[in-house]
XYZ file of C-alpha atoms in Angstrom:
297
model
C 40.078 -72.524 -132.030
C 37.246 -72.682 -129.413
C 33.842 -72.355 -131.181
C 30.551 -71.280 -129.819
C 27.414 -73.335 -129.178
C 24.270 -71.165 -130.014
C 20.646 -71.912 -128.831
C 17.686 -70.271 -130.416
C 14.211 -70.947 -129.102
C 12.146 -68.128 -130.413
C 10.892 -67.360 -133.800
C 13.922 -66.314 -136.033
C 15.054 -65.606 -139.588
C 18.581 -66.867 -139.890
C 20.657 -65.606 -142.935
C 24.394 -65.247 -144.070
C 25.708 -61.676 -144.554
C 29.234 -60.618 -144.478
C 30.375 -64.236 -143.508
C 28.309 -64.021 -140.561
C 25.095 -65.648 -139.202
C 22.479 -62.998 -138.822
C 19.650 -63.580 -136.570
C 16.561 -61.336 -137.392
C 13.032 -61.004 -135.912
C 10.883 -62.640 -138.741
C 8.068 -59.936 -138.972
C 10.035 -56.758 -138.539
C 13.467 -58.210 -139.854
C 15.080 -56.509 -136.903
C 18.545 -57.733 -136.151
C 18.859 -59.532 -132.948
C 22.372 -60.504 -133.172
C 25.153 -61.695 -135.365
C 27.899 -64.342 -135.120
C 30.681 -65.066 -137.452
C 30.301 -68.495 -139.022
C 33.887 -69.445 -138.374
C 33.192 -69.030 -134.736
C 30.272 -71.639 -134.665
C 30.627 -74.942 -133.677
C 27.139 -76.173 -132.852
C 23.570 -74.295 -133.734
C 20.631 -75.732 -131.968
C 17.120 -74.894 -133.458
C 14.406 -75.107 -130.896
C 11.150 -73.443 -132.411
C 8.909 -74.353 -135.440
C 8.982 -70.623 -136.459
C 12.610 -70.503 -137.315
C 13.744 -70.025 -140.979
C 17.190 -70.634 -142.126
C 18.744 -69.682 -145.636
C 20.305 -72.409 -147.776
C 23.197 -70.177 -148.345
C 23.744 -70.126 -144.635
C 23.422 -73.948 -144.584
C 26.064 -74.272 -147.053
C 28.411 -71.897 -145.295
C 27.928 -73.825 -142.133
C 28.655 -77.196 -143.674
C 31.744 -75.752 -145.101
C 32.978 -74.819 -141.528
C 32.015 -78.214 -139.990
C 29.241 -76.717 -137.910
C 26.690 -79.215 -136.612
C 23.164 -78.140 -136.869
C 20.806 -79.561 -134.215
C 17.206 -79.757 -134.822
C 14.596 -80.216 -131.900
C 11.033 -81.745 -131.992
C 7.896 -80.709 -130.535
C 8.975 -81.774 -126.994
C 12.000 -79.714 -127.299
C 14.414 -82.663 -127.516
C 17.077 -82.928 -130.099
C 15.546 -84.754 -133.141
C 18.177 -84.831 -135.775
C 21.600 -83.279 -136.744
C 23.140 -81.855 -139.886
C 26.802 -82.425 -140.739
C 28.993 -82.182 -143.780
C 29.566 -85.349 -145.657
C 33.313 -85.121 -145.073
C 35.629 -82.669 -143.264
C 39.103 -83.849 -143.906
C 41.420 -83.697 -147.035
C 42.571 -87.089 -146.503
C 38.956 -88.694 -146.072
C 39.247 -91.698 -148.308
C 42.554 -92.708 -146.836
C 41.265 -92.322 -143.463
C 38.122 -94.422 -144.014
C 40.433 -97.181 -145.668
C 42.336 -97.390 -142.433
C 39.441 -97.270 -140.169
C 37.708 -100.024 -142.401
C 40.820 -102.251 -142.014
C 41.045 -102.125 -138.285
C 41.159 -105.586 -136.837
C 38.751 -107.042 -134.377
C 41.428 -107.567 -131.515
C 42.396 -104.066 -131.997
C 38.658 -102.860 -131.656
C 38.222 -104.877 -128.487
C 41.271 -103.422 -126.986
C 40.149 -100.077 -127.711
C 36.724 -100.712 -126.259
C 38.298 -102.085 -123.229
C 40.175 -98.758 -122.712
C 36.943 -96.803 -123.321
C 34.856 -98.644 -120.807
C 37.743 -98.464 -118.273
C 37.806 -94.581 -118.673
C 34.008 -94.435 -118.568
C 33.997 -96.228 -115.098
C 36.875 -94.120 -113.874
C 35.010 -90.938 -114.453
C 31.802 -92.373 -113.106
C 33.642 -93.227 -110.043
C 34.948 -89.722 -109.724
C 31.506 -88.146 -110.188
C 30.245 -90.223 -107.222
C 33.196 -89.582 -105.158
C 32.926 -85.949 -105.638
C 29.173 -85.732 -104.636
C 29.998 -87.816 -101.539
C 28.258 -90.987 -102.679
C 29.389 -94.580 -102.450
C 31.916 -95.172 -104.970
C 34.237 -97.964 -103.834
C 32.825 -100.947 -105.894
C 33.475 -99.098 -108.981
C 37.332 -99.578 -108.385
C 36.872 -103.260 -108.668
C 34.613 -103.019 -111.782
C 37.230 -100.743 -113.491
C 40.000 -103.345 -112.778
C 37.893 -106.337 -114.033
C 37.321 -105.215 -117.360
C 38.455 -107.563 -120.103
C 39.172 -107.240 -123.687
C 35.900 -106.262 -125.630
C 34.364 -105.916 -121.960
C 33.050 -109.634 -122.448
C 32.088 -109.597 -118.759
C 30.007 -106.610 -119.127
C 31.673 -104.623 -116.376
C 30.273 -101.404 -118.247
C 26.494 -102.661 -117.319
C 27.477 -103.760 -113.902
C 29.085 -100.657 -112.943
C 26.169 -98.551 -114.561
C 23.657 -100.293 -112.064
C 25.664 -99.189 -109.095
C 26.399 -95.927 -110.626
C 22.887 -94.766 -111.295
C 21.533 -96.255 -107.861
C 24.050 -94.080 -105.787
C 24.048 -91.125 -108.113
C 20.151 -90.762 -107.983
C 18.436 -93.156 -105.844
C 18.128 -96.970 -105.238
C 14.943 -97.350 -107.275
C 16.024 -95.021 -110.241
C 15.875 -96.714 -113.666
C 18.021 -94.975 -116.289
C 15.797 -94.977 -119.330
C 15.363 -92.935 -122.650
C 11.713 -92.396 -122.009
C 11.716 -92.789 -118.233
C 10.847 -90.659 -115.147
C 12.409 -87.504 -114.129
C 15.450 -86.592 -114.169
C 16.044 -88.775 -117.215
C 14.910 -85.996 -119.437
C 17.810 -83.899 -118.225
C 20.425 -86.556 -118.985
C 18.860 -87.487 -122.346
C 19.185 -83.747 -123.348
C 22.684 -83.507 -122.358
C 23.688 -86.742 -124.237
C 22.056 -85.480 -127.341
C 24.217 -82.434 -127.111
C 27.181 -84.457 -126.382
C 26.688 -86.747 -129.260
C 26.376 -84.032 -131.810
C 29.695 -82.579 -130.583
C 31.385 -85.949 -130.788
C 29.854 -86.647 -134.353
C 31.054 -83.327 -135.778
C 34.651 -84.059 -134.552
C 34.576 -87.582 -136.103
C 33.635 -85.991 -139.483
C 36.278 -83.362 -139.058
C 38.801 -86.053 -138.220
C 37.963 -87.643 -141.498
C 36.419 -90.970 -140.139
C 32.925 -92.554 -140.656
C 30.813 -91.913 -137.701
C 28.651 -95.013 -138.663
C 31.337 -97.462 -138.181
C 31.992 -98.113 -134.565
C 34.620 -99.832 -132.472
C 31.863 -101.719 -130.353
C 28.382 -100.296 -131.066
C 26.945 -101.951 -134.246
C 23.240 -101.368 -135.259
C 22.337 -100.986 -138.927
C 19.588 -98.359 -137.931
C 22.134 -96.126 -136.120
C 24.398 -93.684 -138.288
C 26.425 -92.566 -135.364
C 27.925 -95.839 -133.990
C 31.404 -94.295 -133.488
C 30.088 -91.174 -131.887
C 28.225 -93.419 -129.464
C 31.603 -95.386 -128.593
C 33.739 -92.221 -128.165
C 31.265 -90.262 -126.103
C 31.029 -92.939 -123.423
C 34.029 -91.504 -121.187
C 32.470 -88.052 -121.796
C 28.957 -88.975 -120.401
C 30.053 -88.386 -116.782
C 30.838 -84.784 -117.627
C 27.269 -84.191 -118.488
C 26.089 -86.145 -115.200
C 28.052 -83.769 -113.147
C 26.509 -80.797 -115.136
C 22.936 -82.054 -114.468
C 23.463 -82.918 -110.988
C 24.667 -79.346 -110.528
C 21.486 -77.990 -112.117
C 19.256 -80.406 -110.121
C 20.840 -79.188 -106.874
C 20.032 -75.410 -107.563
C 16.846 -76.408 -109.325
C 15.308 -79.374 -107.282
C 11.573 -78.832 -108.159
C 11.833 -78.356 -111.994
C 10.989 -81.243 -114.320
C 10.960 -79.062 -117.585
C 13.704 -78.649 -119.919
C 13.686 -74.872 -119.728
C 15.827 -72.496 -121.998
C 18.049 -71.856 -118.945
C 18.737 -75.407 -118.526
C 19.573 -75.866 -122.212
C 21.880 -72.985 -122.017
C 23.473 -74.190 -118.961
C 24.084 -77.691 -120.739
C 25.525 -76.043 -123.922
C 28.450 -74.853 -121.788
C 29.655 -78.438 -121.788
C 31.712 -77.554 -125.113
C 33.939 -75.120 -123.241
C 34.257 -76.894 -119.879
C 37.794 -77.646 -118.861
C 38.873 -81.327 -118.850
C 42.349 -82.988 -118.321
C 43.367 -85.130 -121.314
C 47.082 -86.284 -121.416
C 48.981 -83.757 -119.157
C 46.971 -80.785 -120.382
C 43.841 -78.870 -119.458
C 41.558 -78.253 -122.492
C 38.159 -77.393 -123.403
C 35.998 -80.349 -123.809
C 35.543 -79.424 -127.548
C 39.211 -79.566 -127.968
C 39.682 -82.784 -125.934
C 37.130 -84.583 -128.182
C 39.333 -83.820 -131.176
C 42.197 -85.077 -129.366
C 40.305 -88.270 -128.620
C 39.306 -88.818 -132.371
C 42.683 -87.833 -133.628
C 44.162 -90.522 -131.386
C 41.743 -93.162 -132.410
C 42.711 -92.637 -135.869
C 46.498 -93.003 -134.848
C 45.404 -96.244 -133.250
C 44.086 -97.658 -136.591
C 47.354 -96.677 -138.327
C 49.503 -98.300 -135.564
C 51.018 -95.124 -134.457
C 49.436 -95.245 -130.900
C 48.136 -98.064 -128.702
C 46.052 -96.020 -126.559
C 42.975 -93.846 -127.241
C 43.483 -90.399 -125.333
C 40.322 -90.027 -123.143
C 39.481 -87.250 -120.593
C 39.714 -87.156 -116.885
C 37.523 -84.933 -114.635
C 39.375 -82.189 -112.878
């Protein structure tokens, strides 16, 4: 089922009634809208005067809804997920924990190759210099020991934005647009990982004792170019803006329903991410040897 991504950027009171999330104006209690909880996939809260009932929170956790809370700069600051979302949670975690290092190195090789392929396709579509990306992709080794991901990224960002652009978390514009998009993508991937019965903290490549979403950071890599393409489309029609407007956020939240090609099928990105996470689990059990990753279409 395709779920909805909802952004709330005004004062609101959110409560559960008749299995639906009711959105009320705080002072008058006038209803502004309602959404069945079972239709929700992601709820983004971006105002300090939003109140949400605990009953609604519990219902959303039971339906694997990811709740994203934004800070004073209107950037995603934290996410809320259920502790587990699959009936075979303990068995799946056991298989995840027992995955060998050689297997994880091969899975990371596949991940980097697909990321570079999609980055190449973004540059190609925009009419930018993409040819070196082919060699970078062809030279990825097991575990990416020669750091083709980083080398490809240097070329990618120079020819996506400008030769002097530095891709940074707190860097100059348009970094903020990419950062916001990646935060949304990370939330979507983390939600699917939990739903699949895996631990988001245990990555195949990323390892950081301060990062509870290492696996999400792994699996989202080939999906980043989809965000990049959306951001570039936004910048083309809004070249002067440097603010994370409500219109931009609503535009980025479309990412969950954007069509991607995965395998031989065209599916919404949210469904494709579930296919990716499921295929990863099958790699852990030996049922598959390749992670299913998306292609730009």
